[in-house]
XYZ file of N, CA and C in Angstrom:
363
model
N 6.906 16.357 -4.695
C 7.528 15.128 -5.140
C 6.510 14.296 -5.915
N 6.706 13.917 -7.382
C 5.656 12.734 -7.715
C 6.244 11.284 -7.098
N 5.033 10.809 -7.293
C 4.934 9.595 -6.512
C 4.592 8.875 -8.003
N 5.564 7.808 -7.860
C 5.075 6.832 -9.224
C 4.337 5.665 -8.942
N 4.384 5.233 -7.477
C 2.922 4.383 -7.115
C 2.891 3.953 -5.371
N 2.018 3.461 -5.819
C 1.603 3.372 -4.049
C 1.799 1.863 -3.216
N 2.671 1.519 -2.643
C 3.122 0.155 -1.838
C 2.226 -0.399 -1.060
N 2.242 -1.606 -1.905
C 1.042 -2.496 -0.373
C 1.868 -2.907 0.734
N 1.415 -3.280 1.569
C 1.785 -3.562 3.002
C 2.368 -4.897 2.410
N 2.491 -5.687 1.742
C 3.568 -6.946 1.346
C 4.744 -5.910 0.620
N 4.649 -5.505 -0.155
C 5.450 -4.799 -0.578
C 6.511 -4.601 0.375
N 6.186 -3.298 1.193
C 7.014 -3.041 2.428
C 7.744 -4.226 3.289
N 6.769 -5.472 3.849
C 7.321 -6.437 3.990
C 8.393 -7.077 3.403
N 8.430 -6.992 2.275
C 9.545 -7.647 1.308
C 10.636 -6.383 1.355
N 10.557 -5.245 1.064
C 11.711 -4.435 1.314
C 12.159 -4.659 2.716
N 11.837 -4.486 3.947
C 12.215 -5.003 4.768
C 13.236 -6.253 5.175
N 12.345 -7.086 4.582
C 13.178 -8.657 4.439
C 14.419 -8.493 3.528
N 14.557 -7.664 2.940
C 15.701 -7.843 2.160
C 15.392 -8.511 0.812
N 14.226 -8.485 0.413
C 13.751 -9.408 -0.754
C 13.999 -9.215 -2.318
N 14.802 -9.970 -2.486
C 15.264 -9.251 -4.497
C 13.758 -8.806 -5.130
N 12.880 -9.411 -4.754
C 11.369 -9.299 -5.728
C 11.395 -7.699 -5.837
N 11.751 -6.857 -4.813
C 11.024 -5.415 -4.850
C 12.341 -4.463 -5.532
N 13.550 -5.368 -6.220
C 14.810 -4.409 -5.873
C 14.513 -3.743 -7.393
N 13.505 -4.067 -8.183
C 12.982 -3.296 -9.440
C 12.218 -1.984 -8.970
N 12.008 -1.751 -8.115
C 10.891 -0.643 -8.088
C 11.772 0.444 -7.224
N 12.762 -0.348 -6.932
C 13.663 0.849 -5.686
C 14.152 1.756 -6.361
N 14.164 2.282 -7.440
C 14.888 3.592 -8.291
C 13.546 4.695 -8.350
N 12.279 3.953 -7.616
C 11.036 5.270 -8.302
C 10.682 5.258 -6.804
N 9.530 6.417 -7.168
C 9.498 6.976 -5.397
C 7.783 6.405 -5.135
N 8.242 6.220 -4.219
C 6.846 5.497 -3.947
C 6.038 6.158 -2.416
N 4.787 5.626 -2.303
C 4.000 6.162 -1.044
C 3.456 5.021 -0.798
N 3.004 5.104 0.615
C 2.357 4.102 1.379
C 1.049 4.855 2.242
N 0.124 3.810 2.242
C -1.088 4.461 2.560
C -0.957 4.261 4.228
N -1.757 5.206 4.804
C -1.490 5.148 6.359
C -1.991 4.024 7.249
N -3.204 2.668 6.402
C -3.054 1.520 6.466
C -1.803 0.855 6.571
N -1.188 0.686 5.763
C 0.214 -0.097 5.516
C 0.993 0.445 6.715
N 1.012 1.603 7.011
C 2.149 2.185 8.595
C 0.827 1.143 9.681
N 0.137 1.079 9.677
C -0.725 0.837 10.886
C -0.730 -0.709 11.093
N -0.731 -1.486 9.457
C -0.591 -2.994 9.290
C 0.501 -3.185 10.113
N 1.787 -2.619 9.906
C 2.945 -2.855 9.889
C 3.818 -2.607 10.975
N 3.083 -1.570 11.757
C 3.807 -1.191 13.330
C 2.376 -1.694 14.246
N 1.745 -2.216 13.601
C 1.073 -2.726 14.819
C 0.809 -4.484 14.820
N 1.840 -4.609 13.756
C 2.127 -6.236 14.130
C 2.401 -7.063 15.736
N 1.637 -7.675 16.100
C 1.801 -8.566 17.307
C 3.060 -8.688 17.665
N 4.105 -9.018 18.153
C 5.281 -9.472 18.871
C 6.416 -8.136 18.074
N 6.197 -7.429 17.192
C 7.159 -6.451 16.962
C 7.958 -6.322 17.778
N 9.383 -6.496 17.249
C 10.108 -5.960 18.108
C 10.588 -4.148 18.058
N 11.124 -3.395 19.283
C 11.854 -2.394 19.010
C 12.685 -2.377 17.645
N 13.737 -3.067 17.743
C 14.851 -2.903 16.422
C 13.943 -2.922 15.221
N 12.988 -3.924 15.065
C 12.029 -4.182 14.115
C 11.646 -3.015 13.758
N 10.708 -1.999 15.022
C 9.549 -0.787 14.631
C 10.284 0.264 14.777
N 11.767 0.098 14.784
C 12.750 1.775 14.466
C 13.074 0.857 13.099
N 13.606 0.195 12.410
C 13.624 0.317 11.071
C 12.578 0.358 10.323
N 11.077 -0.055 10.363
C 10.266 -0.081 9.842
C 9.958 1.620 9.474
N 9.924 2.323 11.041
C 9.832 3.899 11.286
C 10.625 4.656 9.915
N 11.632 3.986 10.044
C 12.519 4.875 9.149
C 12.279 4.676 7.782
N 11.663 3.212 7.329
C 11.130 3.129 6.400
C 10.446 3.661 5.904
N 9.493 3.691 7.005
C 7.758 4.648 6.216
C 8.234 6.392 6.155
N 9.026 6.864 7.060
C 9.768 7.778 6.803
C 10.321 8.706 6.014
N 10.566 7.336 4.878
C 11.028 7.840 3.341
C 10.383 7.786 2.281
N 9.158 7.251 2.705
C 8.075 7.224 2.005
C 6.868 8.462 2.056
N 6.355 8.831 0.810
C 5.228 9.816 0.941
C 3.919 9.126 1.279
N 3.268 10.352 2.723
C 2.480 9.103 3.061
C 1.175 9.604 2.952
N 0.113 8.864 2.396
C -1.366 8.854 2.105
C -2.045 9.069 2.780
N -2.568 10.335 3.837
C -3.408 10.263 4.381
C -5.161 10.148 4.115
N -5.705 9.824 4.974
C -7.448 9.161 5.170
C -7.661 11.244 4.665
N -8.580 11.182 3.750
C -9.592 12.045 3.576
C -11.193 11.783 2.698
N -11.525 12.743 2.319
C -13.072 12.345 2.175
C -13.136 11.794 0.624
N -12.178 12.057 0.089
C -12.144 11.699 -1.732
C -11.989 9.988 -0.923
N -11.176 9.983 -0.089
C -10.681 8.625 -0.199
C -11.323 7.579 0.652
N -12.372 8.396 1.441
C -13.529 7.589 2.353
C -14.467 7.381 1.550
N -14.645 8.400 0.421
C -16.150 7.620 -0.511
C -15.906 6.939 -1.639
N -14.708 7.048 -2.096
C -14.551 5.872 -3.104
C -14.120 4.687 -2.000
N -13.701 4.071 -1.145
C -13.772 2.903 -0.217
C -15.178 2.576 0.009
N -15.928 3.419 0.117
C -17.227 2.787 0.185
C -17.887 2.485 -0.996
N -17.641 2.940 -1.941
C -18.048 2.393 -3.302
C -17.562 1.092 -3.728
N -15.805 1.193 -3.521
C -15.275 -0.335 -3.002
C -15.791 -1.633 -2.743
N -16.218 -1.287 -2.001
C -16.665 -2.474 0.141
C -17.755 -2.674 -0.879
N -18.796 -1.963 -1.066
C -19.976 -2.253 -2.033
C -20.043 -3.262 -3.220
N -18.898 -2.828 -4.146
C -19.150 -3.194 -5.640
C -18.065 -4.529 -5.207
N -16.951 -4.433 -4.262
C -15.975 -5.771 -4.688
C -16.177 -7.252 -3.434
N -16.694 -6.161 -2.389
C -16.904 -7.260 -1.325
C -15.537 -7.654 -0.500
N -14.809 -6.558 -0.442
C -13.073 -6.751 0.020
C -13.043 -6.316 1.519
N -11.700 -6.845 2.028
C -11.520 -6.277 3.267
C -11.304 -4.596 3.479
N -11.326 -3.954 4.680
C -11.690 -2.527 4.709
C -9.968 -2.030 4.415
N -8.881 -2.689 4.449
C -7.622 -2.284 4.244
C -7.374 -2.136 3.175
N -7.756 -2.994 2.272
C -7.406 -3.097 0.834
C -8.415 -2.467 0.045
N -9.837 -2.138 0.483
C -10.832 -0.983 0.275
C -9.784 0.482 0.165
N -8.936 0.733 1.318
C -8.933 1.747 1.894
C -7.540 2.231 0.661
N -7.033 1.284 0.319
C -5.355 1.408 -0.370
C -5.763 1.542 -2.046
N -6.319 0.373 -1.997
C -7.305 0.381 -3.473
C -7.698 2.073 -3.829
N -9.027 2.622 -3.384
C -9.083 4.028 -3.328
C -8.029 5.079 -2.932
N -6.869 4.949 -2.447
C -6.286 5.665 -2.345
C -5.317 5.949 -3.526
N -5.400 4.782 -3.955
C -4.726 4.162 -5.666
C -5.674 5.222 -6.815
N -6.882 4.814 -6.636
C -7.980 5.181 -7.671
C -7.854 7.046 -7.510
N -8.069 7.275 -5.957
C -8.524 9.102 -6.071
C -6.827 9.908 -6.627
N -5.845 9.156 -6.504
C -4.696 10.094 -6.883
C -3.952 9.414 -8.350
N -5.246 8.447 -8.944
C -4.635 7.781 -9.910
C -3.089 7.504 -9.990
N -2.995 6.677 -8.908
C -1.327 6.116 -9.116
C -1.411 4.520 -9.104
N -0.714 3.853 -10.115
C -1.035 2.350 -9.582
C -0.254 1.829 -8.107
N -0.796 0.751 -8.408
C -0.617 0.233 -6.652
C 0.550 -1.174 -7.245
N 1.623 -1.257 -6.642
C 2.361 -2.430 -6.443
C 2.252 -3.613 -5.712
N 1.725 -4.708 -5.489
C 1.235 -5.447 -4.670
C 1.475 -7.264 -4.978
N 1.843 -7.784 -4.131
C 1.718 -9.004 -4.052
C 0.189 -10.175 -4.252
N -0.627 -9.028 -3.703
C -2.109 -10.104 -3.748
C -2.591 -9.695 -5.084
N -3.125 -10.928 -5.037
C -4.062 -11.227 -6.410
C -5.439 -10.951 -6.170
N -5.766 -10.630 -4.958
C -7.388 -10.275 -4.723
C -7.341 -8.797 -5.151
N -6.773 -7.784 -5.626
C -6.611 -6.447 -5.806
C -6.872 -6.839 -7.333
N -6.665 -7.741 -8.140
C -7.121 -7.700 -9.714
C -8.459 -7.543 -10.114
N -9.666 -7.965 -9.196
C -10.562 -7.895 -9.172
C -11.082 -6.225 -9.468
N -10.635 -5.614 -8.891
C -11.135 -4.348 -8.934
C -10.624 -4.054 -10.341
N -11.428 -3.492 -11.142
C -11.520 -3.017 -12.660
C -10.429 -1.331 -12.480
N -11.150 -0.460 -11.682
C -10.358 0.952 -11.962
C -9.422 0.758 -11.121
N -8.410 0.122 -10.729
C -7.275 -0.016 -10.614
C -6.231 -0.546 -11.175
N -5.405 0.884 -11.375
C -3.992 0.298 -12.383
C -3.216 -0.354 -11.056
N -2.918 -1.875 -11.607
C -2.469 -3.376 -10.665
C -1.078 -3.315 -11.320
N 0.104 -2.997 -10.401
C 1.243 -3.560 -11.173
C 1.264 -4.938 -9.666
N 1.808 -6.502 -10.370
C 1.279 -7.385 -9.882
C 2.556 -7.975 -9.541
N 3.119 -7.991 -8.034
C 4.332 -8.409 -8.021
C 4.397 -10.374 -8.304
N 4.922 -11.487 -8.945
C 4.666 -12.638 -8.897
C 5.711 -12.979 -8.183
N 5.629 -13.783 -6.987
C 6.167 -15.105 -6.529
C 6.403 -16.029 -6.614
């Protein structure tokens, strides 16, 4: 399956919520990095109903696992941008399979070799 880009953990949030912002990107197939499942089912007060739809969410998504392409460009990351280790970790996962990343934050522009599609609010 190609993957036409990779969902930040707001992203997902907003599909969830029901949010018109993301209802442009719902025709292409997207992946989520195994950060974003971990942000997202290991939210504080989750409920059940909450972490079986979320489940089914990430579900339909192709999902990014942690390997070594994608542990040493994060550390090149953490180095050159000074970012948190999640957005290190999604960022490179963006960069080693060259797919852009869809995202709500504006701290992800910073990074130069990442293609940023930039959701605005």
């Amino acid at each position: 399956m190609k993957i036409d880009f990779i969902a930040d953990t707001n992203f997902l949030v907003y599909l969830h919520e029901g949010n018109l912002i993301v209802e442009p990107f719902l025709e292409y197939n997207f992946g989520v990095s195994f950060v974003s499942e971990i942000e997202l089912l290991g939210f504080n007060g989750i409920t059940k109903s909450e972490e079986a739809k979320l489940k089914m969410l990430l579900n339909d998504c192709f999902q990014i696992e942690w390997n070594t392409k994608i542990k040493e460009q994060t550390i090149l990351l953490k180095r050159k941008y000074h970012i948190k280790l999640p957005d290190a970790i999604i960022a490179a996962s963006c960069i080693v399979y060259d797919i852009p990343l869809v995202s709500a934050d504006k701290g992800f522009s910073k990074i130069s070799e990442l293609d940023l599609v930039l959701i605005e609010m």
